Amino acid sequence: MTEIQQTREKVRIRPDIAAMEHYTPTASLEVFSERLGRPINEIVKLDANENPYGPSAGALAALADLRGVVNIYPDPESRKLRALLQDYVGVSAGHILVGAGADELIDLILRLFIAPGDGVINCPPTFGMYEFDAALVGAQMIAVPRRADFSLDVPAIEAAAHEHDARLLFLCSPNNPDGGLIAPDVLDRLLALPLVVVLDEAYAEFSGTASFAVRVPHTPNLIVLRTFSKWAGLAGLRAGYGIFPLDLMAHLWKIKQPYNLNVAADAAARASLQDLPALQANVQRIISERERLERELAAFPFLQPYPSRSNFVLCRVEGLAAADLRTALEAEGVLVRYYNKPGLRDHIRISAGTPQQTDALLAALRKVLADHQV
Ligand SMILES: *Cc1c(COP(=O)(O)O)cnc(C)c1O
């Protein structure tokens, strides 16, 4: 046995992590560019709900002027950004914690509440990070699948909450990947359960409905998550935030990494909040394009789009394999999301992009229609 093997015998990694499956995030544009033999600027990327218009001019200007900032650690309390968020969200800054994307806050919430074996309810199909981060803290995942129309199975959630003494329930509205909303009366019913409800509103700005964030200060078991990644075009910088009941904030401050929001993300996020009209105009453009997608996709015999209140459209694929459709579109330089997961194997999700990107997608779909004779 080598010395390294001897050490590994003695110091083993956690068995639950050793047994974990690999998580495969979508490949980078560079990887696709090489695989498809196309330059990056000819690839139509509609697979990750990113904002095709990018950051606002103000955010770009802030990023271009980080001299004197980059060499200094950021404010661990992100006070300037939280003061702006107070006005944007309508909840006092004391309730707001910012992080390196909403993803970081999902992780922090699980660390705050979950010891190994504690129950966490997840309602798949939904955003994958709840399950991913819950596994890292050794949570007992309790899956309560959605109905065929992707609505929540409320009685099943209630039964599971009581049966497993669950601590947390992850909800997403509009839900990723279908774009459906949670109705206020459904949320009320779930808030009556003896657990903490984490409501992910990553796509709130596209939904045309009011955020539930304003309810947090008088709802002891509600946490709302938001992000700059989608509506403000800052996905690559990692800036998200959560709105928490006050009594939780004291404990979150203790466990968060002191400099979790980097200075570039902080500057761009603040500039975005001071550039709202331009960003909201982009949001409107994206919503129009989503509506166009819903109409145009329904005309293809092999696609059944679901109504969406977000910046993407989920489609059931009929008459050909969804994975093959994804591959055929990829060959045309159009990237869409395919999930090899229960409940989603015959679906693809398409992000709403620019009108030109929709044109390219529709042209690629017409080619698939002609080639496959479906
Ligand atoms: C994209 C997305 C996020 C991730 O937000 P980040 O701020 O980029 O970490 C969170 N929740 C849902 C549902 C998402 O689709």
Short mmCIF file of C-alpha atoms in Angstrom, two decimals, residues 43-342:
data_model
loop_
_atom_site.label_atom_id
_atom_site.label_comp_id
_atom_site.label_asym_id
_atom_site.label_seq_id
_atom_site.Cartn_x
_atom_site.Cartn_y
_atom_site.Cartn_z
CA ILE A 43 -24.78 29.98 -30.97
CA VAL A 44 -28.34 30.72 -29.84
CA LYS A 45 -28.24 29.98 -26.13
CA LEU A 46 -31.75 29.34 -24.83
CA ASP A 47 -30.91 26.69 -22.24
CA ALA A 48 -30.29 28.55 -18.96
CA ASN A 49 -32.90 31.35 -18.71
CA GLU A 50 -30.19 33.96 -19.04
CA ASN A 51 -30.96 37.55 -19.99
CA PRO A 52 -30.03 38.09 -23.67
CA TYR A 53 -29.81 41.87 -23.20
CA GLY A 54 -27.14 41.61 -20.51
CA PRO A 55 -26.57 44.11 -17.71
CA SER A 56 -27.81 47.70 -17.80
CA ALA A 57 -25.52 50.49 -19.06
CA GLY A 58 -25.18 51.70 -15.49
CA ALA A 59 -24.10 48.28 -14.27
CA LEU A 60 -21.53 48.00 -17.06
CA ALA A 61 -20.19 51.46 -16.21
CA ALA A 62 -19.90 50.48 -12.55
CA LEU A 63 -18.00 47.33 -13.56
CA ALA A 64 -15.64 49.34 -15.74
CA ASP A 65 -14.77 51.58 -12.81
CA LEU A 66 -13.74 49.30 -9.96
CA ARG A 67 -10.36 50.94 -9.41
CA GLY A 68 -9.73 51.52 -5.73
CA VAL A 69 -12.40 48.94 -4.88
CA VAL A 70 -11.07 45.59 -6.03
CA ASN A 71 -8.07 45.56 -3.67
CA ILE A 72 -10.27 46.18 -0.61
CA TYR A 73 -12.50 43.57 1.06
CA PRO A 74 -16.21 44.24 0.59
CA ASP A 75 -18.52 45.49 3.35
CA PRO A 76 -19.51 42.22 5.09
CA GLU A 77 -22.98 43.67 5.70
CA SER A 78 -23.46 45.01 2.13
CA ARG A 79 -25.20 48.00 3.69
CA LYS A 80 -25.47 50.15 0.56
CA LEU A 81 -27.02 47.39 -1.51
CA ARG A 82 -29.39 46.35 1.27
CA ALA A 83 -30.55 49.97 1.65
CA LEU A 84 -31.44 50.04 -2.07
CA LEU A 85 -33.12 46.64 -1.83
CA GLN A 86 -35.25 47.95 1.03
CA ASP A 87 -36.89 50.38 -1.42
CA TYR A 88 -37.01 47.89 -4.29
CA VAL A 89 -38.61 45.06 -2.28
CA GLY A 90 -40.58 47.16 0.21
CA VAL A 91 -39.20 45.37 3.27
CA SER A 92 -36.77 46.94 5.74
CA ALA A 93 -33.06 46.18 5.24
CA GLY A 94 -32.92 44.36 8.58
CA HIS A 95 -34.81 41.48 6.95
CA ILE A 96 -32.51 41.25 3.92
CA LEU A 97 -29.39 39.12 3.49
CA VAL A 98 -27.44 39.19 0.21
CA GLY A 99 -25.30 36.39 -1.14
CA ALA A 100 -23.33 34.99 -4.05
CA GLY A 101 -26.51 34.22 -5.95
CA ALA A 102 -29.74 32.86 -4.53
CA ASP A 103 -27.90 29.53 -4.69
CA GLU A 104 -25.71 30.53 -1.74
CA LEU A 105 -28.77 31.40 0.32
CA ILE A 106 -30.35 28.00 -0.36
CA ASP A 107 -27.19 26.45 1.06
CA LEU A 108 -27.18 28.78 4.09
CA ILE A 109 -30.83 28.07 4.90
CA LEU A 110 -30.18 24.33 4.86
CA ARG A 111 -27.15 24.73 7.13
CA LEU A 112 -29.19 26.88 9.49
CA PHE A 113 -32.03 24.38 9.95
CA ILE A 114 -30.94 20.90 8.93
CA ALA A 115 -28.95 18.35 10.89
CA PRO A 116 -28.30 14.97 9.20
CA GLY A 117 -31.56 13.04 8.91
CA ASP A 118 -33.90 16.04 9.24
CA GLY A 119 -36.72 16.09 6.71
CA VAL A 120 -36.87 18.51 3.76
CA ILE A 121 -39.85 18.49 1.40
CA ASN A 122 -39.18 19.06 -2.28
CA CYS A 123 -41.82 19.18 -5.03
CA PRO A 124 -40.26 17.93 -8.26
CA PRO A 125 -40.05 18.72 -11.08
CA THR A 126 -38.50 21.94 -9.80
CA PHE A 127 -35.18 23.77 -9.49
CA GLY A 128 -32.40 21.23 -8.89
CA MET A 129 -30.38 23.12 -6.28
CA TYR A 130 -32.80 22.40 -3.40
CA GLU A 131 -32.11 18.70 -3.69
CA PHE A 132 -28.41 19.23 -4.42
CA ASP A 133 -27.76 21.41 -1.35
CA ALA A 134 -30.02 19.32 0.89
CA ALA A 135 -27.92 16.23 0.08
CA LEU A 136 -24.77 18.08 1.19
CA VAL A 137 -26.14 18.60 4.70
CA GLY A 138 -27.41 15.01 4.92
CA ALA A 139 -31.09 15.95 4.83
CA GLN A 140 -33.75 13.29 4.45
CA MET A 141 -35.33 14.36 1.14
CA ILE A 142 -39.06 13.88 0.97
CA ALA A 143 -40.24 14.20 -2.63
CA VAL A 144 -43.87 15.16 -3.15
CA PRO A 145 -44.19 15.16 -6.96
CA ARG A 146 -46.30 17.78 -8.71
CA ARG A 147 -49.45 16.84 -10.57
CA ALA A 148 -49.39 16.29 -14.34
CA ASP A 149 -50.09 20.01 -14.90
CA PHE A 150 -47.15 20.88 -12.56
CA SER A 151 -49.43 22.27 -9.84
CA LEU A 152 -48.58 21.43 -6.22
CA ASP A 153 -50.23 18.40 -4.62
CA VAL A 154 -51.20 20.27 -1.43
CA PRO A 155 -52.87 17.37 0.45
CA ALA A 156 -49.82 15.17 -0.25
CA ILE A 157 -47.49 17.92 1.02
CA GLU A 158 -49.58 18.25 4.19
CA ALA A 159 -49.53 14.50 4.76
CA ALA A 160 -45.76 14.29 4.15
CA ALA A 161 -45.06 17.22 6.49
CA HIS A 162 -46.82 15.51 9.36
CA GLU A 163 -45.65 11.99 8.65
CA HIS A 164 -41.95 12.90 8.42
CA ASP A 165 -41.86 15.82 10.87
CA ALA A 166 -40.32 17.89 8.06
CA ARG A 167 -38.45 21.12 8.88
CA LEU A 168 -38.35 22.85 5.49
CA LEU A 169 -40.51 23.03 2.37
CA PHE A 170 -38.99 24.40 -0.84
CA LEU A 171 -41.41 26.13 -3.22
CA CYS A 172 -40.72 28.04 -6.41
CA SER A 173 -43.03 30.62 -8.01
CA PRO A 174 -42.97 30.95 -10.97
CA ASN A 175 -41.72 27.38 -10.88
CA ASN A 176 -38.66 26.39 -12.86
CA PRO A 177 -39.09 24.51 -15.27
CA ASP A 178 -42.80 25.05 -16.10
CA GLY A 179 -43.32 28.74 -15.25
CA GLY A 180 -46.49 28.24 -13.19
CA LEU A 181 -47.41 30.44 -10.21
CA ILE A 182 -48.42 29.49 -6.68
CA ALA A 183 -51.81 31.02 -5.79
CA PRO A 184 -52.00 33.05 -2.55
CA ASP A 185 -54.56 30.67 -0.99
CA VAL A 186 -52.26 27.69 -1.67
CA LEU A 187 -49.35 29.49 -0.02
CA ASP A 188 -51.57 30.34 2.97
CA ARG A 189 -52.50 26.70 3.41
CA LEU A 190 -48.86 25.61 3.29
CA LEU A 191 -47.78 28.36 5.71
CA ALA A 192 -50.17 26.84 8.24
CA LEU A 193 -47.90 23.77 8.41
CA PRO A 194 -45.41 23.49 11.29
CA LEU A 195 -42.36 24.03 9.06
CA VAL A 196 -40.44 26.83 7.34
CA VAL A 197 -41.51 27.61 3.77
CA VAL A 198 -38.70 28.74 1.45
CA LEU A 199 -40.32 30.48 -1.51
CA ASP A 200 -37.95 30.96 -4.44
CA GLU A 201 -39.00 33.95 -6.53
CA ALA A 202 -36.00 34.01 -8.88
CA TYR A 203 -38.35 34.93 -11.77
CA ALA A 204 -40.69 37.32 -9.90
CA GLU A 205 -39.93 40.24 -12.21
CA PHE A 206 -41.34 38.34 -15.22
CA SER A 207 -44.48 37.13 -13.46
CA GLY A 208 -46.71 40.20 -13.57
CA THR A 209 -47.84 39.45 -10.00
CA ALA A 210 -46.86 40.91 -6.65
CA SER A 211 -44.00 39.29 -4.74
CA PHE A 212 -44.81 37.56 -1.46
CA ALA A 213 -41.70 39.19 0.06
CA VAL A 214 -43.77 41.92 1.77
CA ARG A 215 -45.46 39.24 3.86
CA VAL A 216 -42.22 38.04 5.45
CA PRO A 217 -42.04 40.60 8.32
CA HIS A 218 -45.37 39.38 9.72
CA THR A 219 -45.04 35.68 8.77
CA PRO A 220 -42.65 33.84 11.11
CA ASN A 221 -42.16 30.78 8.87
CA LEU A 222 -41.75 32.38 5.42
CA ILE A 223 -38.45 33.04 3.62
CA VAL A 224 -38.43 34.56 0.12
CA LEU A 225 -35.44 34.29 -2.25
CA ARG A 226 -34.73 36.66 -5.14
CA THR A 227 -31.83 37.21 -7.54
CA PHE A 228 -30.25 39.64 -9.99
CA SER A 229 -29.27 36.79 -12.31
CA LYS A 230 -32.31 36.74 -14.59
CA TRP A 231 -34.10 40.11 -14.78
CA ALA A 232 -30.96 42.25 -14.28
CA GLY A 233 -28.67 40.15 -16.48
CA LEU A 234 -26.03 39.49 -13.82
CA ALA A 235 -25.97 35.65 -13.76
CA GLY A 236 -22.20 35.55 -14.23
CA LEU A 237 -21.53 37.84 -11.27
CA ARG A 238 -23.56 35.90 -8.66
CA ALA A 239 -25.79 38.34 -6.77
CA GLY A 240 -28.90 37.17 -4.95
CA TYR A 241 -30.73 37.94 -1.73
CA GLY A 242 -33.23 36.59 0.73
CA ILE A 243 -35.94 38.19 2.83
CA PHE A 244 -36.05 36.54 6.26
CA PRO A 245 -38.01 36.84 9.50
CA LEU A 246 -35.99 39.06 11.87
CA ASP A 247 -35.26 36.37 14.44
CA LEU A 248 -33.49 34.28 11.79
CA MET A 249 -31.28 37.15 10.63
CA ALA A 250 -29.15 37.16 13.80
CA HIS A 251 -28.22 33.51 13.19
CA LEU A 252 -27.65 33.93 9.45
CA TRP A 253 -25.14 36.71 10.14
CA LYS A 254 -23.19 34.25 12.31
CA ILE A 255 -22.93 31.51 9.70
CA LYS A 256 -22.44 33.39 6.43
CA GLN A 257 -18.94 33.84 4.99
CA PRO A 258 -17.96 37.43 5.83
CA TYR A 259 -17.22 38.51 2.24
CA ASN A 260 -19.79 36.42 0.38
CA LEU A 261 -20.83 39.17 -2.06
CA ASN A 262 -17.82 40.30 -4.07
CA VAL A 263 -17.22 43.97 -4.88
CA ALA A 264 -18.00 43.62 -8.60
CA ALA A 265 -21.34 41.89 -7.95
CA ASP A 266 -22.14 44.49 -5.30
CA ALA A 267 -21.37 47.44 -7.60
CA ALA A 268 -23.33 45.97 -10.52
CA ALA A 269 -26.32 45.07 -8.35
CA ARG A 270 -26.49 48.59 -6.89
CA ALA A 271 -26.18 50.18 -10.32
CA SER A 272 -28.97 47.89 -11.59
CA LEU A 273 -31.34 49.14 -8.90
CA GLN A 274 -30.53 52.69 -10.02
CA ASP A 275 -31.18 51.77 -13.65
CA LEU A 276 -34.64 50.27 -13.26
CA PRO A 277 -36.46 51.78 -16.27
CA ALA A 278 -33.90 50.36 -18.74
CA LEU A 279 -33.92 46.92 -17.11
CA GLN A 280 -37.70 46.85 -16.85
CA ALA A 281 -37.92 47.65 -20.57
CA ASN A 282 -35.76 44.57 -21.22
CA VAL A 283 -38.02 42.51 -18.96
CA GLN A 284 -41.00 43.66 -21.06
CA ARG A 285 -39.19 42.66 -24.26
CA ILE A 286 -38.50 39.23 -22.80
CA ILE A 287 -42.12 38.81 -21.69
CA SER A 288 -43.33 39.71 -25.22
CA GLU A 289 -40.97 37.14 -26.65
CA ARG A 290 -42.17 34.50 -24.18
CA GLU A 291 -45.75 35.19 -25.30
CA ARG A 292 -44.66 34.89 -28.91
CA LEU A 293 -42.92 31.59 -28.10
CA GLU A 294 -46.06 30.22 -26.44
CA ARG A 295 -48.09 31.03 -29.57
CA GLU A 296 -45.59 29.89 -32.17
CA LEU A 297 -44.46 26.70 -30.43
CA ALA A 298 -48.06 25.50 -30.13
CA ALA A 299 -48.23 25.44 -33.94
CA PHE A 300 -45.67 22.62 -34.14
CA PRO A 301 -47.40 19.22 -34.06
CA PHE A 302 -44.69 17.73 -31.84
CA LEU A 303 -44.71 20.47 -29.15
CA GLN A 304 -47.21 21.11 -26.34
CA PRO A 305 -46.16 24.32 -24.56
CA TYR A 306 -47.32 24.99 -20.99
CA PRO A 307 -48.51 28.48 -20.05
CA SER A 308 -45.63 30.33 -18.37
CA ARG A 309 -45.32 33.44 -16.19
CA SER A 310 -41.54 33.45 -16.43
CA ASN A 311 -38.80 33.93 -19.05
CA PHE A 312 -38.99 30.39 -20.45
CA VAL A 313 -41.50 27.96 -21.91
CA LEU A 314 -41.64 24.27 -21.09
CA CYS A 315 -42.89 21.98 -23.85
CA ARG A 316 -44.00 18.38 -23.84
CA VAL A 317 -42.51 16.65 -26.88
CA GLU A 318 -44.72 14.18 -28.74
CA GLY A 319 -43.90 11.88 -31.64
CA LEU A 320 -40.13 12.10 -31.22
CA ALA A 321 -37.76 11.74 -28.29
CA ALA A 322 -37.16 15.02 -26.44
CA ALA A 323 -33.45 14.16 -26.16
CA ASP A 324 -33.28 13.74 -29.95
CA LEU A 325 -35.06 17.06 -30.48
CA ARG A 326 -32.53 18.73 -28.19
CA THR A 327 -29.68 17.18 -30.20
CA ALA A 328 -31.25 18.15 -33.55
CA LEU A 329 -31.64 21.78 -32.39
CA GLU A 330 -28.07 21.75 -31.08
CA ALA A 331 -26.87 20.72 -34.55
CA GLU A 332 -28.57 23.93 -35.82
CA GLY A 333 -26.70 25.95 -33.19
CA VAL A 334 -29.72 26.36 -30.88
CA LEU A 335 -29.29 25.26 -27.26
CA VAL A 336 -32.36 24.30 -25.21
CA ARG A 337 -32.65 22.54 -21.86
CA TYR A 338 -33.37 18.83 -21.66
CA TYR A 339 -33.67 16.96 -18.37
CA ASN A 340 -33.10 13.25 -18.06
CA LYS A 341 -35.29 13.18 -14.95
CA PRO A 342 -38.58 11.61 -13.87
#
